[in-house]
């Protein structure tokens, strides 16, 4: 999504900048970053993804946050990561999770009774890390990640402190030992011994028959202290103990100290006799540890998916569209594949998307909707690892008469088919990545695949079609348009009998090296088409020389009709394409204005989003902040007189009240807050990185990043690591002030 201006309807996706203060521009100084090694303030916490999460945190940690009581924290200052993680057996085949320093809250069934004390659960993170398996479904369904090598207590990388993996030998049931001294110690290798002189006279108490372990007396007192918040339930928060209490050596604040540790299903409790009395018992940082363990090596399966699509468009007034889609994919997940999940956002709107059949071989198979927009197809037999399957999906769409990227503009007779095709969602860390509909951010998250899409009228009407892919075949007599390309994340098309055909009109094309740029516009907008071509062509050339070559032979510009919905009033990029609302064309392209640099922003997304993939739902800043900053950089390099104005517009709402690393599900109050965080503040952060590195090293790093992750998915850690390799400046303080993970 490109952006909006002051007074325009809000937009839910891809905005280049937030111009709520466009009339009164406030110049933000391009401040130099902190010197290398200078400590920076930690990033703020995210918002709460659900009111029930907020209620639990407010009950347990609200008084600490308000300074009314002293720590320790029960959860932490606030959430730092929000996601929908795979979880079979739930209505959506995924569950909403929010990570805190000390644990994780989750909603497994959003349709359950929200007043139930178990509507929100606390994740069994410690049990999973000790076992080396993440639970991804009911009935013991797990994904084997491997032993967690994070120290249970102390600093990360401390070679003396036992990791969660080292505790695996302590999970067997123990004998009842109430009243006995706690003098067992555990070293980093997992070896158990006796401590001759424990640093504190602690004993075991209360034998927990459910798991067969004895509580340390200090932990039992902590869990049942009278000053615990009203409604606090230790079983809900901690779970049962899964080990005996043991002493470990942990490095804390640069000093190795003896610490008593006991692992519970959901939490870790530590006792440090060197701490002040009120802080001797604390919750371990299991939320951070688990996140680092589960997401450090995110296994994303490349399914080698191929789409063969036939689209038939009926005449107006409704432009009913029928589609036959064949999807072939290989099972590279490492697990038997029993289902395949497709993301189909058009099913979100009532009466728009009608599934006719899902077929495997010659057999119609079961298909159910998850959370309204995710179609789960059950295969007749499991596909073994390394095997393949082909699925045929037939469906009909009755486009909403709302214009924009996902509807039909009846007045101008422009049909926009953006995000229409059911698309296989990624498989990561043991399950399909299933996300619900969100008005913020992208409509889906996909990986690169090969496409062949044929679009034709259902009758004898002559249609002009433009969009994603290279126009590999065109039959003007029958008005059949065929688009093909590999390494596409998704596809989108605009269709109208009124468009000027750029394949027959050289004035509607530009050549940039070996890239052919095609413009699909109404005849009354020829002049504006020329303006858009004049803006995009040099940007493609500069981006190719500055970041890396554009990987395709074609790029499409098109108008997409009058948007009648608030959530459609924006420009929109897709792989190999950029669509702009018809109504925006009358606004002109005065140098320095948002309509002047919007086409550059959308072109930049061909590098960051289309070629280098990311999860735009959990890490939207990774493409949006980059596209915003690089757009400003294009202006700085080529139109220095307009740079100050453009940079100010792009960062005028920068306000670090939420971390730039927030997801679209992180509880943003509204779209303005989302735009200010992801676009404005994200661009400000990256500009500080540029200044710290210097232009030469910064662009060398971006070129490396682009080349290394071309047609692959990148993570924020990948970008950070790549840029850091290209500079002696310490980028950690800058990133740490803006990113919570």
XYZ file of C-alpha atoms in Angstrom:
741
model
C 0.000 0.000 0.000
C 1.286 3.427 -0.790
C -0.146 6.063 1.512
C -2.869 8.572 2.202
C -2.959 12.319 2.697
C -4.540 14.599 5.215
C -8.307 14.308 4.956
C -8.314 11.125 2.892
C -9.871 7.897 4.143
C -7.614 5.637 6.142
C -5.868 2.782 4.413
C -5.174 -0.679 5.855
C -2.153 -1.686 3.824
C 1.195 -0.524 2.398
C 1.385 3.205 3.067
C 4.520 5.045 2.077
C 3.999 7.685 4.709
C 1.468 9.141 7.064
C 0.710 12.729 6.125
C -1.746 13.726 8.828
C 0.348 16.831 9.333
C 1.089 17.459 5.674
C -0.259 21.007 5.799
C 2.037 22.092 8.634
C 5.287 20.250 7.998
C 7.582 19.963 10.964
C 11.207 19.515 10.033
C 12.854 16.670 11.885
C 16.633 17.033 12.137
C 18.653 14.254 10.575
C 20.333 13.680 13.906
C 23.552 11.759 14.138
C 23.149 8.406 15.882
C 24.645 7.443 19.192
C 28.333 6.722 19.081
C 29.283 3.051 18.715
C 29.015 1.276 22.023
C 26.857 3.962 23.626
C 23.963 2.371 25.450
C 20.536 3.162 24.062
C 17.153 3.045 25.711
C 15.308 -0.213 25.247
C 12.486 -0.313 22.735
C 8.978 0.183 24.129
C 6.607 -2.734 24.477
C 3.899 -3.667 22.010
C 0.215 -3.136 22.534
C -2.018 -5.950 23.767
C -3.455 -8.176 21.055
C -6.572 -8.987 23.088
C -8.321 -7.259 26.006
C -8.075 -10.494 28.003
C -4.267 -10.351 27.703
C -4.329 -6.804 28.993
C -6.543 -7.771 31.931
C -4.215 -10.543 33.095
C -1.132 -8.361 32.753
C -2.844 -5.439 34.472
C -3.840 -7.672 37.370
C -0.374 -9.159 37.848
C 1.986 -6.394 36.723
C -0.055 -3.207 36.477
C 0.869 -2.146 40.040
C 4.555 -2.779 39.296
C 4.388 -0.752 36.082
C 2.652 2.078 37.950
C 5.324 2.074 40.660
C 2.814 1.174 43.357
C 4.665 -1.995 44.325
C 8.226 -3.153 43.848
C 9.220 -5.818 41.348
C 9.563 -8.690 40.644
C 7.602 -8.752 37.421
C 5.219 -11.642 36.868
C 5.174 -11.142 33.075
C 7.341 -8.144 32.317
C 6.819 -4.522 31.256
C 4.605 -5.601 28.341
C 4.469 -7.874 25.293
C 7.358 -7.917 22.833
C 6.145 -10.261 20.061
C 2.714 -11.115 18.659
C 1.942 -13.905 16.226
C -0.436 -16.638 15.156
C 1.450 -19.900 15.594
C 0.429 -23.271 14.111
C -1.811 -25.262 16.446
C -3.888 -28.083 14.991
C -7.096 -28.946 16.749
C -8.149 -25.335 17.206
C -10.880 -23.699 15.085
C -8.347 -21.701 13.064
C -5.560 -24.325 13.041
C -3.473 -21.617 14.724
C -3.603 -19.695 17.961
C -2.968 -16.084 18.902
C 0.112 -15.738 21.104
C 1.831 -12.809 22.788
C 5.284 -13.118 24.273
C 6.400 -11.367 27.450
C 9.835 -11.463 29.071
C 8.619 -14.022 31.600
C 6.105 -16.095 29.631
C 3.510 -16.310 26.872
C -0.246 -15.777 26.812
C -2.384 -17.488 24.181
C -5.966 -17.840 23.000
C -6.593 -21.264 21.520
C -10.290 -20.899 20.723
C -11.533 -17.340 20.106
C -15.093 -18.685 19.965
C -14.974 -20.079 23.522
C -16.461 -18.336 26.554
C -14.294 -15.227 27.037
C -15.268 -15.146 30.719
C -13.809 -18.582 31.387
C -10.584 -18.476 33.444
C -9.033 -20.750 30.796
C -10.071 -18.675 27.774
C -6.512 -17.364 27.924
C -3.832 -19.878 28.786
C -0.194 -19.557 29.766
C 2.112 -21.465 27.417
C 3.991 -24.556 28.633
C 7.213 -23.026 27.391
C 9.624 -24.587 29.854
C 8.359 -28.132 29.283
C 8.784 -27.656 25.546
C 12.315 -26.255 25.800
C 13.462 -29.075 28.076
C 11.959 -31.666 25.709
C 13.296 -29.881 22.615
C 9.822 -30.018 21.062
C 7.328 -27.243 20.380
C 3.694 -28.234 20.730
C 1.851 -27.466 17.490
C -1.459 -29.166 18.148
C -3.642 -31.162 20.470
C -2.995 -34.808 21.190
C 0.729 -34.413 21.650
C 1.433 -33.084 18.164
C 4.905 -31.542 18.336
C 7.606 -30.102 16.132
C 11.135 -31.240 16.983
C 13.340 -28.184 17.174
C 16.113 -29.693 19.285
C 17.458 -28.983 22.747
C 17.193 -25.415 23.988
C 20.726 -24.124 24.581
C 19.674 -20.935 26.376
C 20.971 -20.700 29.978
C 18.130 -21.073 32.453
C 19.592 -18.301 34.582
C 22.204 -15.648 33.925
C 23.610 -14.153 30.756
C 23.135 -15.656 27.317
C 26.279 -17.447 26.217
C 27.362 -18.193 29.804
C 29.279 -21.465 29.459
C 29.021 -22.270 33.170
C 25.251 -22.002 33.516
C 23.138 -25.082 32.697
C 20.784 -24.731 29.744
C 17.251 -26.058 29.528
C 18.658 -29.087 27.727
C 20.849 -29.827 30.753
C 17.729 -30.157 32.913
C 16.309 -33.030 30.861
C 17.787 -35.575 33.289
C 15.985 -34.012 36.237
C 12.423 -34.463 35.000
C 11.915 -38.039 36.240
C 9.673 -38.356 39.270
C 11.464 -37.851 42.597
C 10.796 -39.234 46.041
C 8.918 -37.201 48.573
C 11.489 -35.108 50.468
C 9.591 -32.539 52.478
C 11.814 -30.917 55.077
C 15.087 -32.015 53.509
C 17.825 -29.485 52.784
C 18.149 -28.251 49.198
C 21.806 -29.075 48.505
C 21.723 -30.559 45.005
C 23.693 -28.762 42.314
C 23.744 -29.030 38.527
C 26.627 -28.100 36.253
C 26.555 -26.964 32.636
C 26.965 -30.513 31.320
C 23.890 -31.718 33.208
C 25.890 -33.544 35.874
C 24.225 -33.683 39.281
C 26.170 -33.431 42.551
C 25.902 -32.311 46.153
C 26.862 -28.836 47.344
C 28.844 -29.135 50.570
C 27.972 -25.665 51.842
C 24.829 -24.250 50.243
C 24.766 -20.419 50.340
C 21.366 -20.441 52.043
C 19.583 -22.816 54.369
C 16.706 -23.731 52.071
C 14.542 -26.799 52.327
C 12.078 -28.688 50.217
C 8.390 -28.585 51.009
C 5.068 -29.710 49.547
C 5.436 -32.752 47.382
C 3.466 -32.274 44.139
C 2.042 -35.705 43.350
C 0.852 -34.655 39.880
C 4.425 -34.490 38.571
C 6.375 -36.081 41.400
C 8.517 -33.165 42.571
C 9.125 -31.235 45.765
C 8.794 -27.458 45.895
C 11.615 -25.376 47.317
C 10.220 -23.651 50.384
C 11.117 -20.173 49.097
C 9.264 -20.807 45.850
C 6.184 -22.185 47.588
C 6.074 -19.103 49.823
C 6.510 -16.862 46.778
C 3.683 -18.548 44.855
C 1.306 -18.237 47.805
C 2.424 -14.899 49.256
C -0.435 -12.769 50.584
C 0.722 -9.835 48.470
C 0.158 -11.723 45.216
C -2.496 -9.937 43.126
C -6.110 -10.879 43.711
C -7.024 -13.713 41.391
C -3.431 -14.871 40.945
C -3.340 -18.647 40.483
C 0.091 -20.263 40.684
C -1.062 -23.334 38.751
C -2.271 -21.158 35.876
C 0.899 -19.081 35.792
C 3.621 -21.557 36.769
C 2.174 -24.976 36.128
C 3.409 -27.920 38.163
C 7.100 -28.317 39.022
C 8.904 -30.575 36.538
C 12.285 -30.725 38.315
C 13.627 -30.628 41.826
C 15.155 -27.327 42.997
C 18.900 -27.282 42.289
C 21.792 -24.872 42.671
C 23.551 -23.644 39.544
C 26.421 -21.270 38.837
C 25.198 -18.330 36.740
C 26.945 -15.209 35.512
C 24.920 -12.167 36.571
C 26.116 -8.599 36.053
C 29.541 -9.907 35.153
C 29.919 -12.023 38.297
C 29.433 -15.774 38.680
C 27.029 -16.495 41.539
C 25.201 -19.499 43.003
C 21.493 -19.374 42.166
C 18.752 -21.804 43.171
C 16.602 -22.800 40.182
C 13.435 -24.834 39.834
C 11.676 -25.505 36.556
C 7.896 -25.561 36.249
C 5.787 -26.432 33.222
C 5.265 -22.806 32.268
C 7.863 -20.820 34.196
C 11.235 -20.921 35.920
C 11.751 -19.589 39.443
C 15.151 -18.455 40.661
C 16.485 -17.560 44.111
C 19.624 -15.434 44.297
C 20.803 -14.938 47.896
C 22.978 -12.012 46.753
C 19.929 -9.943 45.757
C 17.984 -7.624 48.062
C 15.374 -9.544 50.029
C 12.438 -8.404 47.869
C 14.165 -9.557 44.677
C 15.702 -12.818 45.788
C 12.903 -14.821 44.142
C 12.230 -13.908 40.519
C 10.619 -15.319 37.419
C 13.135 -16.432 34.813
C 13.004 -14.847 31.355
C 11.424 -17.910 29.770
C 9.420 -15.854 27.258
C 12.608 -14.405 25.805
C 14.389 -17.751 26.019
C 11.581 -19.576 24.240
C 11.316 -16.952 21.499
C 15.067 -17.131 20.888
C 14.888 -20.932 20.760
C 11.842 -21.264 18.516
C 12.587 -18.433 16.104
C 16.384 -18.580 15.936
C 16.303 -21.144 13.131
C 12.839 -20.777 11.659
C 12.405 -23.705 9.307
C 10.502 -22.439 6.277
C 9.801 -25.241 3.812
C 10.198 -24.465 0.119
C 7.248 -26.300 -1.407
C 8.169 -25.634 -5.075
C 4.587 -24.583 -5.754
C 3.278 -24.063 -9.291
C -0.044 -22.435 -10.208
C -1.889 -22.938 -13.484
C -4.909 -20.628 -13.559
C -7.768 -20.021 -16.021
C -9.901 -16.936 -15.363
C -13.107 -16.182 -17.247
C -14.650 -12.710 -16.888
C -18.359 -12.207 -17.600
C -19.863 -8.987 -19.023
C -21.043 -6.086 -16.915
C -22.952 -5.039 -14.895
C -21.514 -7.505 -12.318
C -18.396 -8.942 -13.980
C -18.912 -12.344 -12.372
C -15.614 -14.181 -12.623
C -15.102 -17.940 -12.682
C -11.742 -19.511 -11.982
C -10.157 -22.927 -12.430
C -6.926 -23.130 -10.476
C -4.539 -26.073 -10.458
C -1.834 -26.097 -7.805
C 1.067 -28.516 -7.795
C 3.435 -28.671 -4.855
C 6.157 -30.884 -3.414
C 6.193 -31.854 0.230
C 9.490 -30.497 1.505
C 8.276 -30.053 5.086
C 9.991 -33.183 6.375
C 6.622 -34.436 7.676
C 3.744 -36.371 6.110
C 1.401 -33.822 4.542
C -2.246 -34.539 5.325
C -3.729 -31.137 4.584
C -2.922 -28.073 2.511
C -4.068 -24.610 3.593
C -4.881 -21.816 1.146
C -5.356 -18.157 2.024
C -8.386 -16.659 0.236
C -9.133 -13.119 1.499
C -12.086 -12.574 -0.867
C -14.069 -15.083 1.189
C -14.031 -12.489 3.969
C -16.833 -10.583 2.249
C -20.262 -12.208 2.291
C -21.515 -13.473 -1.045
C -18.304 -12.705 -2.947
C -16.371 -15.986 -3.069
C -18.152 -19.285 -3.748
C -16.132 -22.482 -3.663
C -17.412 -24.942 -6.266
C -15.067 -27.863 -5.697
C -11.654 -28.947 -4.473
C -10.346 -32.012 -6.298
C -7.289 -34.224 -5.892
C -6.824 -36.646 -8.772
C -10.353 -37.518 -9.801
C -11.746 -37.263 -6.307
C -13.524 -34.338 -4.713
C -12.058 -33.787 -1.244
C -13.164 -32.145 1.962
C -12.434 -28.459 2.330
C -13.303 -26.351 5.369
C -12.900 -22.654 6.102
C -10.708 -21.570 8.985
C -11.444 -18.114 10.374
C -13.316 -17.216 7.218
C -10.404 -16.796 4.804
C -8.229 -19.910 5.156
C -9.319 -22.929 3.128
C -8.020 -26.200 4.569
C -8.076 -29.012 2.003
C -7.823 -32.538 3.388
C -5.857 -34.836 1.092
C -7.260 -38.318 0.352
C -3.982 -39.793 1.559
C -0.961 -38.317 3.248
C 1.819 -37.147 0.946
C 5.149 -38.465 2.255
C 8.187 -36.190 2.567
C 9.612 -35.650 -0.891
C 6.332 -36.540 -2.592
C 4.053 -34.307 -4.606
C 0.367 -33.547 -5.000
C -1.820 -31.587 -7.400
C -4.990 -29.885 -6.204
C -7.657 -28.340 -8.435
C -9.875 -25.604 -7.028
C -12.904 -24.230 -8.844
C -14.625 -21.106 -7.607
C -16.703 -18.097 -8.611
C -16.409 -14.516 -7.438
C -19.032 -11.787 -7.574
C -16.823 -8.712 -7.191
C -17.950 -6.096 -4.729
C -18.979 -2.871 -6.537
C -16.460 -0.889 -4.509
C -13.558 -0.347 -6.901
C -10.084 -0.365 -5.401
C -7.841 -3.404 -5.609
C -10.479 -5.972 -4.621
C -13.607 -4.898 -6.437
C -15.355 -3.610 -9.520
C -15.721 0.048 -10.490
C -18.980 -0.047 -12.465
C -18.786 3.587 -13.518
C -15.414 3.222 -15.234
C -15.821 -0.509 -15.946
C -12.550 -1.479 -14.246
C -12.297 -4.860 -12.505
C -9.425 -5.292 -10.049
C -8.408 -8.837 -9.148
C -5.955 -8.243 -6.326
C -5.448 -10.992 -3.704
C -8.203 -13.019 -5.366
C -6.509 -16.394 -5.908
C -6.422 -18.926 -3.060
C -2.705 -19.191 -2.329
C -0.803 -21.826 -0.369
C 0.361 -20.397 2.955
C 3.932 -21.034 4.147
C 4.864 -24.047 6.244
C 7.107 -23.006 9.126
C 8.257 -24.754 12.296
C 5.833 -27.626 12.176
C 2.667 -26.207 10.669
C 0.845 -24.043 8.171
C 1.099 -20.319 8.837
C -2.592 -19.484 9.159
C -3.529 -15.864 9.797
C -6.951 -14.205 10.173
C -8.116 -11.151 8.257
C -6.669 -7.833 9.356
C -7.547 -4.349 8.172
C -3.986 -3.317 8.958
C -1.130 -4.483 6.800
C -1.132 -7.066 4.066
C -3.941 -9.438 3.251
C -1.629 -12.436 3.288
C 1.871 -13.847 3.630
C 3.217 -16.082 0.849
C 6.500 -17.429 -0.495
C 7.811 -17.466 -4.070
C 6.081 -19.714 -6.599
C 5.689 -20.134 -10.368
C 2.526 -18.913 -12.098
C 0.783 -19.259 -15.430
C -2.424 -17.213 -15.575
C -4.742 -17.071 -18.580
C -7.499 -14.440 -18.565
C -10.258 -14.191 -21.177
C -13.845 -12.947 -21.491
C -16.643 -15.462 -21.139
C -18.108 -14.186 -24.430
C -16.939 -12.217 -27.441
C -16.132 -9.007 -25.572
C -12.698 -7.484 -26.102
C -10.920 -7.037 -22.780
C -7.581 -5.411 -21.995
C -5.722 -7.084 -19.129
C -2.607 -6.058 -17.223
C -0.854 -7.236 -14.105
C 1.656 -9.662 -12.665
C 3.890 -11.746 -14.897
C 5.362 -11.401 -18.337
C 2.844 -11.241 -21.152
C 3.968 -14.498 -22.745
C 1.014 -14.871 -25.148
C -1.707 -12.577 -26.391
C -4.493 -13.445 -28.811
C -6.154 -10.107 -29.705
C -8.836 -11.748 -31.807
C -10.165 -13.808 -28.900
C -8.930 -11.375 -26.223
C -6.934 -14.062 -24.429
C -4.084 -12.843 -22.225
C -1.458 -15.209 -20.815
C 0.960 -14.160 -18.067
C 3.808 -16.329 -16.802
C 6.681 -15.910 -14.380
C 8.602 -17.803 -11.748
C 9.472 -16.502 -8.288
C 6.248 -14.589 -7.683
C 4.811 -14.178 -4.205
C 1.281 -13.550 -5.469
C -0.463 -12.111 -8.505
C -2.966 -9.351 -9.302
C -4.678 -8.086 -12.455
C -6.818 -5.231 -13.728
C -9.366 -5.851 -16.467
C -11.345 -3.415 -18.590
C -12.609 -3.120 -22.170
C -11.862 0.616 -21.906
C -8.130 0.519 -21.257
C -5.715 1.706 -23.898
C -3.833 -1.421 -24.962
C -0.132 -0.743 -24.271
C 0.877 -3.687 -26.462
C -0.539 -1.752 -29.409
C 0.343 1.809 -28.358
C 4.000 2.666 -27.857
C 3.106 5.868 -26.000
C 1.887 3.659 -23.142
C 5.242 1.938 -22.692
C 8.797 2.736 -21.622
C 11.973 0.706 -21.939
C 14.389 0.652 -18.996
C 17.342 -1.442 -20.085
C 15.793 -4.813 -20.836
C 12.700 -4.092 -18.720
C 9.488 -3.206 -20.530
C 7.159 -0.948 -18.544
C 3.486 -1.109 -19.586
C 0.771 1.372 -18.594
C -2.926 0.364 -18.485
C -5.054 3.506 -18.293
C -8.356 4.826 -19.604
C -8.061 6.902 -22.794
C -9.021 10.097 -20.959
C -6.007 9.544 -18.708
C -3.292 9.280 -21.350
C -1.498 12.327 -20.010
C -1.484 10.973 -16.469
C -0.244 7.629 -17.742
C 2.698 9.427 -19.271
C 3.392 11.151 -15.960
C 3.405 7.843 -14.108
C 5.733 6.285 -16.677
C 8.056 9.275 -16.429
C 8.243 8.864 -12.655
C 8.677 5.087 -12.548
C 11.156 4.520 -15.384
C 14.101 6.456 -13.877
C 13.327 5.014 -10.438
C 13.589 1.465 -11.771
C 16.888 2.374 -13.381
C 18.295 3.947 -10.183
C 17.102 1.106 -7.957
C 18.631 -1.454 -10.282
C 21.999 0.294 -10.198
C 21.905 1.124 -6.491
C 20.412 -2.011 -4.891
C 20.657 -4.730 -7.523
C 19.122 -5.684 -10.890
C 15.352 -5.860 -11.222
C 14.831 -9.606 -11.785
C 11.997 -9.517 -14.329
C 11.548 -8.309 -17.900
C 8.260 -6.494 -17.345
C 6.672 -4.024 -14.960
C 3.037 -2.870 -15.039
C 1.384 0.417 -14.061
C -2.405 0.580 -14.019
C -5.318 2.530 -12.668
C -7.646 0.422 -10.576
C -10.913 2.272 -10.417
C -12.553 4.563 -7.911
C -12.234 3.178 -4.364
C -15.551 3.472 -2.555
C -14.359 1.765 0.630
C -12.174 3.515 3.195
C -9.887 0.495 3.257
C -9.201 0.684 -0.480
C -8.208 4.319 -0.929
C -4.505 3.847 -1.539
C -2.022 2.837 -4.174
C -1.092 -0.824 -4.158
C 1.967 -2.768 -5.214
C 2.029 -6.398 -6.274
C 4.877 -8.400 -7.767
C 5.722 -6.786 -11.117
C 2.840 -4.310 -10.791
C 1.676 -1.045 -9.260
C -2.007 -0.011 -9.197
C -3.194 3.534 -8.493
C -6.766 4.721 -7.802
C -8.370 6.533 -10.717
C -9.275 9.447 -8.438
C -5.641 10.058 -7.524
C -4.704 10.845 -11.114
C -6.352 14.256 -10.968
C -4.124 15.277 -8.043
C -1.091 15.795 -10.256
C 2.550 15.025 -9.580
C 4.085 18.239 -8.296
C 7.736 17.681 -7.313
C 8.043 16.938 -3.595
C 4.379 15.969 -3.170
C 3.243 12.531 -2.024
C 1.698 11.813 -5.449
C 5.136 12.494 -6.939
C 7.079 10.005 -4.809
C 4.385 7.338 -4.332
C 5.240 5.551 -7.617
C 8.874 5.360 -6.458
C 7.810 3.821 -3.147
C 5.799 1.163 -4.984
C 8.685 0.468 -7.366
C 10.979 0.026 -4.365
C 8.708 -2.757 -3.139
C 9.782 -4.777 -6.159
C 13.108 -5.081 -4.341
C 11.850 -5.283 -0.755
C 8.696 -7.411 -0.575
C 8.543 -8.929 -4.075
C 12.137 -10.110 -4.559
C 13.315 -10.261 -0.936
C 10.375 -11.783 0.885
C 9.408 -11.253 4.508
C 6.454 -12.013 6.708
C 4.559 -8.772 6.173
C 2.086 -9.665 8.916
C 4.539 -10.175 11.772
C 7.404 -7.996 10.476
C 5.772 -5.350 8.265
C 8.576 -2.857 8.911
C 11.057 -5.031 7.075
C 9.611 -4.080 3.691
C 7.630 -0.921 4.506
C 10.310 0.972 6.427
C 12.932 -0.033 3.863
C 10.740 1.078 0.955
C 10.025 4.374 2.703
C 13.654 5.126 3.510
C 14.925 4.131 0.057
C 12.282 6.334 -1.568
C 13.634 9.269 0.427
C 17.144 8.225 -0.592
C 16.138 8.242 -4.251
C 14.963 11.814 -3.818
C 18.132 12.781 -1.925
C 20.323 11.357 -4.695
C 18.376 12.692 -7.662
C 16.314 15.673 -6.455
C 18.228 17.159 -3.508
C 16.103 20.326 -3.516
C 13.036 18.257 -2.602
C 14.756 15.967 -0.097
C 14.035 17.900 3.107
C 10.349 18.191 2.233
C 10.013 14.525 1.289
C 11.942 13.172 4.285
C 9.845 15.304 6.609
C 6.599 14.028 5.102
C 7.792 10.444 5.456
C 8.820 10.771 9.112
C 6.611 13.572 10.445
C 4.604 11.184 12.630
C 7.611 9.304 14.043
C 6.830 8.577 17.680
C 8.337 5.640 19.497
C 5.350 4.699 21.638
C 5.356 1.232 20.055
C 8.344 -0.758 18.787
C 8.952 -0.687 15.047
C 9.058 -4.497 15.236
C 5.317 -4.716 16.053
C 3.077 -6.982 13.990
C -0.261 -6.049 12.437
C -1.921 -7.952 15.314
C -0.097 -6.053 18.065
C -3.082 -4.076 19.269
C -2.628 -0.798 17.420
C -5.233 1.732 18.466
C -5.868 2.769 14.877
C -4.295 3.010 11.461
C -2.550 6.279 12.204
C -0.639 4.696 15.061
C 0.262 1.751 12.838
C 1.495 4.028 10.041
C 3.478 6.221 12.418
C 5.194 3.166 13.897
C 5.908 0.997 10.878
C 6.541 3.629 8.213
C 7.568 6.921 9.809
C 9.451 5.633 12.834
C 10.840 2.697 10.878
C 12.277 5.027 8.240
C 13.730 7.252 10.948
C 15.465 4.224 12.494
C 16.949 3.115 9.187
C 18.127 6.627 8.415
C 20.057 6.630 11.694
C 21.565 3.315 10.648
C 22.589 4.879 7.321
C 24.210 7.815 9.047
C 26.060 5.554 11.458
C 27.377 3.354 8.657
C 27.998 6.015 6.060
C 26.456 5.814 2.602
C 29.107 3.560 1.071
C 28.861 0.858 3.738
C 25.088 1.188 4.022
C 24.507 0.567 0.326
C 27.117 -2.151 0.234
C 25.161 -3.858 3.009
C 21.835 -3.442 1.212
C 23.300 -4.847 -1.993
C 24.568 -7.862 -0.065
C 21.187 -8.306 1.624
C 19.360 -8.125 -1.713
C 21.708 -10.591 -3.407
C 21.768 -13.030 -0.507
C 17.991 -13.189 -0.007
C 16.835 -12.851 -3.597
C 13.709 -15.018 -3.975
C 14.041 -16.082 -0.342
C 12.445 -15.024 2.901
C 14.497 -12.739 5.140
C 13.969 -11.931 8.803
C 14.806 -8.792 10.785
C 17.790 -10.652 12.212
C 19.030 -11.286 8.657
C 18.937 -7.586 7.782
C 20.593 -6.564 11.032
C 23.359 -9.132 10.702
C 24.015 -8.283 7.060
C 24.290 -4.545 7.703
C 26.496 -5.113 10.747
C 28.949 -7.136 8.655
C 29.505 -4.079 6.486
C 30.424 -1.586 9.188
C 32.656 -1.116 12.212
C 29.948 0.997 13.828
C 27.962 -0.749 16.546
C 24.413 -0.800 15.195
C 23.006 -2.650 18.193
C 22.204 0.458 20.219
C 20.202 2.008 17.377
C 18.274 -1.135 16.511
C 17.810 -1.879 20.220
C 16.110 1.460 20.800
C 13.506 0.755 18.104
C 13.117 -3.045 17.944
C 11.961 -5.214 20.814
C 13.323 -8.401 19.215
